[in-house]
Amino acid sequence: MTTRLGLTLPQMKQYDLGRDVPDVARAAEAIGYDSLWVFERALFPDPPTQGLYGIEGLAWPEGYRGVADPLVTLTLAAAVTERAELGTSVLVAPLHVPFQLAKALASLDAASGGRVVAGFGSGWSLDEYAAASPRPFEERGQALDEVIGVCRAVWGPDPVVYDGTLTKIASAAVGPKPARPIPILLAANTGKARRRLVDHADGWMPIGMGVEQLASQWTQLQDLAAERGRTEPLRTVLRTNPQYTAKGYEGANRQPFQGSVDQLVEDLVAHAELGLGEIFFDLQSSVRDAQELKDVAAELYEAARAAGV
């Protein structure tokens, strides 16, 4: 078993946050999953001013009408687990005040015994930026750079010193410190974002979009790392958003990670052969409730391991 497997926690509006998150977290760890993941959606514009991901005409899923805060969700999971890593995929970093975010992640890592993985993205929703971000949408790249810089400073040794656009730390003791250096992963899709990843992050968080496209992006990223003289290996964590259906999907136009458990595992094997270190599943939108989420997660895990993933 060379590929680590993870599962996304239930955050959407059809779930009971206080009951279902601890329940699914405990079950996932018992099944054998290596990591637990959350995502961030700050709000649901009604009516929408943009399509999903900024794509005109693409509807926002109804489940996005009430997505629980990612760090609160991870805290609930941390309290009932001992081994599984606790990751964000992704946390829209520029929506947060950098210092407060760095301190919250450090506190969670200290409390969980060194299990936090900070997956950051720059986001795409104009409405979320208008409601929450301390900097405008047009400055999202610079805002992400500052979040990374502040996190590295706050998580490092005292005295902490940082001089940024939003964050000014002359000299201070800031604790608690993380139990170990928190890995920062980025969902980088553009040339500039890939350079940021290679120069300042620990790894890459792509989305399962098909083996050929993913392989091409992975090759480009590795080539860029060599070109820029990076010697540290890049950690890779692949997010998949399966459209699970018990009966399976019939037809030549089946998309990756669409269908029955057997079909999902077939796609999983193909993606794992690229040599990615970890793959996780976000099943929460394609099952009825937390019980079905646990049942499908267990079946998927056992089938994946039986297939040699």
Coordinates of C-alpha atoms in Angstrom, one line a residue:
M1 CA 0.0 0.0 0.0
T2 CA 1.9 3.0 -1.3
T3 CA -0.9 5.5 -1.8
R4 CA -2.4 7.2 1.3
L5 CA -6.2 7.5 1.3
G6 CA -8.3 10.2 2.8
L7 CA -12.0 11.1 3.2
T8 CA -13.7 14.5 3.4
L9 CA -15.8 15.2 6.5
P10 CA -19.5 16.1 6.2
Q11 CA -19.9 19.9 6.2
M12 CA -22.9 20.6 3.9
K13 CA -26.3 21.7 5.0
Q14 CA -27.9 18.2 5.0
Y15 CA -25.6 17.0 7.8
D16 CA -25.8 17.6 11.6
L17 CA -22.5 19.2 12.4
G18 CA -22.2 18.3 16.0
R19 CA -23.3 14.7 15.6
D20 CA -22.2 13.7 12.1
V21 CA -18.7 15.1 12.0
P22 CA -17.4 13.3 15.0
D23 CA -19.2 10.1 14.0
V24 CA -17.8 10.1 10.4
A25 CA -14.3 11.1 11.7
R26 CA -14.2 8.2 14.2
A27 CA -15.5 5.7 11.6
A28 CA -13.0 6.9 8.9
E29 CA -10.1 6.4 11.2
A30 CA -11.3 3.0 12.3
I31 CA -11.8 1.9 8.6
G32 CA -8.1 2.8 8.0
Y33 CA -8.2 6.2 6.2
D34 CA -5.0 8.1 6.7
S35 CA -6.5 11.6 6.6
L36 CA -9.7 13.7 7.0
W37 CA -10.4 16.8 4.9
V38 CA -12.5 19.9 4.8
F39 CA -13.2 22.6 2.2
E40 CA -14.3 26.2 2.5
R41 CA -17.4 28.0 1.1
A42 CA -18.1 31.2 3.0
L43 CA -21.5 31.9 1.6
F44 CA -24.1 31.2 -1.1
P45 CA -25.0 34.2 -3.3
D46 CA -28.8 34.2 -3.8
P47 CA -29.3 35.0 -6.6
P48 CA -25.8 34.2 -7.8
T49 CA -23.7 36.9 -9.3
Q50 CA -21.3 34.3 -10.8
G51 CA -21.5 30.8 -11.9
L52 CA -19.7 28.1 -9.9
Y53 CA -15.9 28.6 -10.2
G54 CA -16.6 31.8 -12.0
I55 CA -17.9 29.8 -15.0
E56 CA -21.0 31.5 -16.6
G57 CA -24.1 29.5 -16.3
L58 CA -22.7 26.8 -14.0
A59 CA -25.1 26.4 -11.0
W60 CA -23.9 26.4 -7.4
P61 CA -24.8 23.1 -5.7
E62 CA -27.6 23.4 -3.2
G63 CA -25.4 21.8 -0.6
Y64 CA -23.3 25.0 -0.6
R65 CA -26.2 26.9 1.0
G66 CA -24.8 26.0 4.4
V67 CA -21.1 24.8 4.6
A68 CA -19.7 24.6 8.1
D69 CA -16.5 26.5 8.9
P70 CA -13.5 24.3 8.0
L71 CA -11.4 24.9 11.1
V72 CA -14.4 24.3 13.5
T73 CA -15.1 21.1 11.6
L74 CA -11.5 19.9 11.9
T75 CA -11.5 20.7 15.6
L76 CA -14.5 18.5 16.1
A77 CA -12.7 15.7 14.2
A78 CA -9.4 16.3 16.1
A79 CA -11.2 15.7 19.4
V80 CA -12.3 12.2 18.6
T81 CA -9.4 10.9 16.5
E82 CA -5.7 10.1 17.3
R83 CA -4.0 9.1 14.0
A84 CA -5.5 10.6 10.9
E85 CA -4.1 13.8 9.5
L86 CA -6.4 16.9 9.4
G87 CA -6.3 18.8 6.1
T88 CA -7.9 21.7 4.3
S89 CA -8.6 21.4 0.6
V90 CA -8.8 24.1 0.2
L91 CA -9.0 26.9 2.6
V92 CA -9.4 30.2 0.8
A93 CA -6.5 31.8 2.6
P94 CA -7.1 35.5 1.5
L95 CA -10.6 35.5 3.1
H96 CA -8.7 35.3 6.5
V97 CA -6.7 37.8 8.5
P98 CA -3.2 36.2 8.2
F99 CA -2.1 36.4 11.8
Q100 CA -5.3 35.0 13.2
L101 CA -5.3 32.2 10.6
A102 CA -1.7 31.3 11.4
K103 CA -2.4 31.2 15.2
A104 CA -5.6 29.1 14.7
L105 CA -3.8 26.5 12.6
A106 CA -0.8 26.4 15.1
S107 CA -3.3 25.9 18.0
L108 CA -5.1 23.0 16.2
D109 CA -1.8 21.4 15.3
A110 CA -0.6 21.6 18.9
A111 CA -3.9 20.2 20.2
S112 CA -4.0 17.3 17.7
G113 CA -0.4 16.2 18.2
G114 CA 1.0 17.5 14.9
R115 CA -1.7 16.3 12.4
V116 CA -2.6 19.5 10.5
V117 CA -2.1 19.9 6.7
A118 CA -2.7 23.5 5.5
G119 CA -4.0 23.4 1.9
F120 CA -4.5 26.9 0.6
G121 CA -6.1 28.4 -2.5
S122 CA -6.7 32.0 -3.6
G123 CA -10.4 31.5 -4.4
W124 CA -12.6 32.7 -7.2
S125 CA -15.9 34.1 -5.7
L126 CA -16.3 37.8 -5.9
D127 CA -19.1 37.7 -3.3
E128 CA -17.0 35.8 -0.8
Y129 CA -14.2 38.4 -1.2
A130 CA -16.7 41.3 -0.8
A131 CA -18.1 39.7 2.4
A132 CA -15.0 38.4 4.1
S133 CA -11.6 39.3 2.6
P134 CA -9.5 42.1 4.2
R135 CA -8.0 42.7 0.8
P136 CA -9.7 43.1 -2.6
F137 CA -10.1 40.3 -5.1
E138 CA -7.6 41.8 -7.5
E139 CA -4.9 41.4 -4.8
R140 CA -5.6 37.8 -4.0
G141 CA -2.2 36.6 -5.2
Q142 CA -0.3 39.1 -2.9
A143 CA -2.8 38.2 -0.1
L144 CA -1.9 34.5 -0.4
D145 CA 1.8 35.3 -0.4
E146 CA 1.3 37.2 2.9
V147 CA -0.6 34.4 4.5
I148 CA 2.2 32.0 3.7
G149 CA 4.8 34.4 5.0
V150 CA 2.9 35.1 8.2
C151 CA 2.3 31.4 8.8
R152 CA 6.0 30.6 8.4
A153 CA 7.0 33.4 10.8
V154 CA 4.3 32.7 13.4
W155 CA 5.0 28.9 13.4
G156 CA 8.8 29.5 13.7
P157 CA 10.9 30.4 16.7
D158 CA 10.4 33.5 18.8
P159 CA 10.8 36.4 18.6
V160 CA 8.4 36.6 15.6
V161 CA 9.1 39.5 13.3
Y162 CA 7.1 40.2 10.1
D163 CA 6.5 43.4 8.1
G164 CA 3.7 43.0 5.5
T165 CA 0.8 44.9 4.0
L166 CA -1.7 43.8 6.6
T167 CA 0.5 42.2 9.2
K168 CA 3.1 44.1 11.3
I169 CA 4.9 42.2 14.0
A170 CA 7.8 44.2 15.4
S171 CA 9.0 41.5 17.8
A172 CA 6.8 39.1 19.8
A173 CA 6.4 35.7 21.4
V174 CA 3.6 33.9 19.7
G175 CA 2.3 30.6 20.9
P176 CA 1.4 27.9 21.0
K177 CA 3.7 26.6 18.4
P178 CA 2.8 23.7 16.1
A179 CA 3.8 20.3 17.2
R180 CA 5.8 20.0 14.0
P181 CA 6.3 22.2 10.9
I182 CA 2.8 22.3 9.3
P183 CA 3.0 21.4 5.6
I184 CA 1.6 24.1 3.2
L185 CA 0.1 22.7 0.0
L186 CA -1.3 24.8 -2.8
A187 CA -3.9 24.3 -5.5
A188 CA -1.9 25.9 -8.3
N189 CA -3.3 26.0 -11.8
T190 CA -1.5 28.9 -13.5
G191 CA 2.1 29.6 -14.2
K192 CA 2.5 32.2 -11.5
A193 CA 0.7 30.0 -9.0
R194 CA 3.0 27.1 -9.9
R195 CA 6.1 29.2 -9.3
R196 CA 4.7 30.2 -5.9
L197 CA 4.2 26.6 -5.1
V198 CA 7.7 25.5 -6.1
D199 CA 9.4 28.4 -4.3
H200 CA 7.3 28.7 -1.1
A201 CA 5.1 25.6 -0.5
D202 CA 5.6 22.0 0.5
G203 CA 3.3 20.4 -2.0
W204 CA 0.5 20.3 -4.6
M205 CA -3.2 19.8 -4.3
P206 CA -4.7 19.0 -7.8
I207 CA -8.2 17.9 -8.6
G208 CA -9.0 14.6 -10.3
M209 CA -9.7 15.8 -13.8
G210 CA -8.6 12.7 -15.8
V211 CA -5.3 10.9 -16.0
E212 CA -3.9 12.5 -19.1
Q213 CA -4.5 16.1 -18.0
L214 CA -3.2 15.4 -14.5
A215 CA -0.1 13.6 -15.8
S216 CA 0.7 16.6 -18.0
Q217 CA 0.3 19.1 -15.1
W218 CA 2.4 16.9 -12.8
T219 CA 5.2 16.8 -15.4
Q220 CA 5.1 20.5 -15.9
L221 CA 5.3 21.1 -12.2
Q222 CA 8.2 18.7 -11.8
D223 CA 10.0 20.3 -14.7
L224 CA 9.5 23.8 -13.2
A225 CA 10.8 22.6 -9.8
A226 CA 14.0 21.3 -11.5
E227 CA 14.3 24.5 -13.5
R228 CA 14.1 26.7 -10.4
G229 CA 16.6 24.5 -8.5
R230 CA 14.2 23.0 -5.9
T231 CA 15.7 19.9 -4.2
E232 CA 13.0 19.2 -1.7
P233 CA 10.4 16.7 -3.0
L234 CA 6.9 17.9 -3.6
R235 CA 4.2 16.3 -1.6
T236 CA 1.1 15.5 -3.7
V237 CA -2.5 15.2 -2.5
L238 CA -5.2 14.6 -5.1
R239 CA -8.8 15.7 -4.4
T240 CA -11.5 13.6 -6.1
N241 CA -15.2 14.6 -6.1
P242 CA -16.9 11.2 -6.9
Q243 CA -20.4 11.2 -8.3
Y244 CA -21.3 7.9 -6.6
T245 CA -24.3 5.9 -7.7
A246 CA -24.9 2.3 -6.4
K247 CA -26.1 1.1 -9.8
G248 CA -23.1 2.4 -11.6
Y249 CA -22.9 4.5 -14.7
E250 CA -23.5 3.1 -18.1
G251 CA -22.3 4.9 -21.3
A252 CA -19.3 5.9 -23.2
N253 CA -19.3 9.4 -21.8
R254 CA -18.7 8.4 -18.2
Q255 CA -16.5 11.0 -16.5
P256 CA -13.6 10.2 -14.1
F257 CA -14.8 9.2 -10.6
Q258 CA -18.4 8.8 -11.7
G259 CA -20.4 5.6 -11.0
S260 CA -20.3 2.6 -8.7
V261 CA -17.6 1.7 -6.2
D262 CA -16.0 -0.6 -8.7
Q263 CA -16.0 2.2 -11.3
L264 CA -14.5 4.6 -8.8
V265 CA -11.8 2.2 -7.9
E266 CA -11.0 1.7 -11.6
D267 CA -10.4 5.4 -11.8
L268 CA -8.5 5.5 -8.5
V269 CA -6.1 2.8 -9.8
A270 CA -5.4 4.7 -13.0
H271 CA -4.7 8.0 -11.0
A272 CA -2.6 6.2 -8.4
E273 CA -0.3 4.8 -11.1
L274 CA 0.9 8.4 -11.7
G275 CA 2.8 8.1 -8.4
L276 CA 0.8 10.6 -6.4
G277 CA 1.4 10.2 -2.6
E278 CA -2.2 10.6 -1.5
I279 CA -5.7 10.6 -2.9
F280 CA -8.9 11.5 -1.0
F281 CA -12.6 11.3 -1.7
D282 CA -15.3 13.9 -1.2
L283 CA -18.4 11.7 -1.1
Q284 CA -20.7 14.0 0.9
S285 CA -22.7 15.4 -1.9
S286 CA -23.6 12.1 -3.5
V287 CA -24.9 10.2 -0.5
R288 CA -28.1 10.6 1.5
D289 CA -26.8 10.9 5.0
A290 CA -23.9 10.2 7.3
Q291 CA -24.7 6.5 7.6
E292 CA -24.5 6.0 3.8
L293 CA -21.3 8.1 3.8
K294 CA -19.7 5.7 6.2
D295 CA -21.0 2.7 4.4
V296 CA -19.7 3.8 1.0
A297 CA -16.4 5.0 2.5
A298 CA -15.8 1.6 4.0
E299 CA -16.7 -0.3 0.8
L300 CA -14.5 2.1 -1.3
Y301 CA -11.5 1.7 1.1
E302 CA -11.7 -2.1 1.1
A303 CA -12.0 -2.3 -2.7
A304 CA -9.2 0.2 -3.2
R305 CA -6.8 -1.8 -1.0
A306 CA -7.9 -5.1 -2.6
A307 CA -7.0 -3.5 -5.9
G308 CA -3.5 -2.8 -4.7
V309 CA -3.8 1.0 -4.2

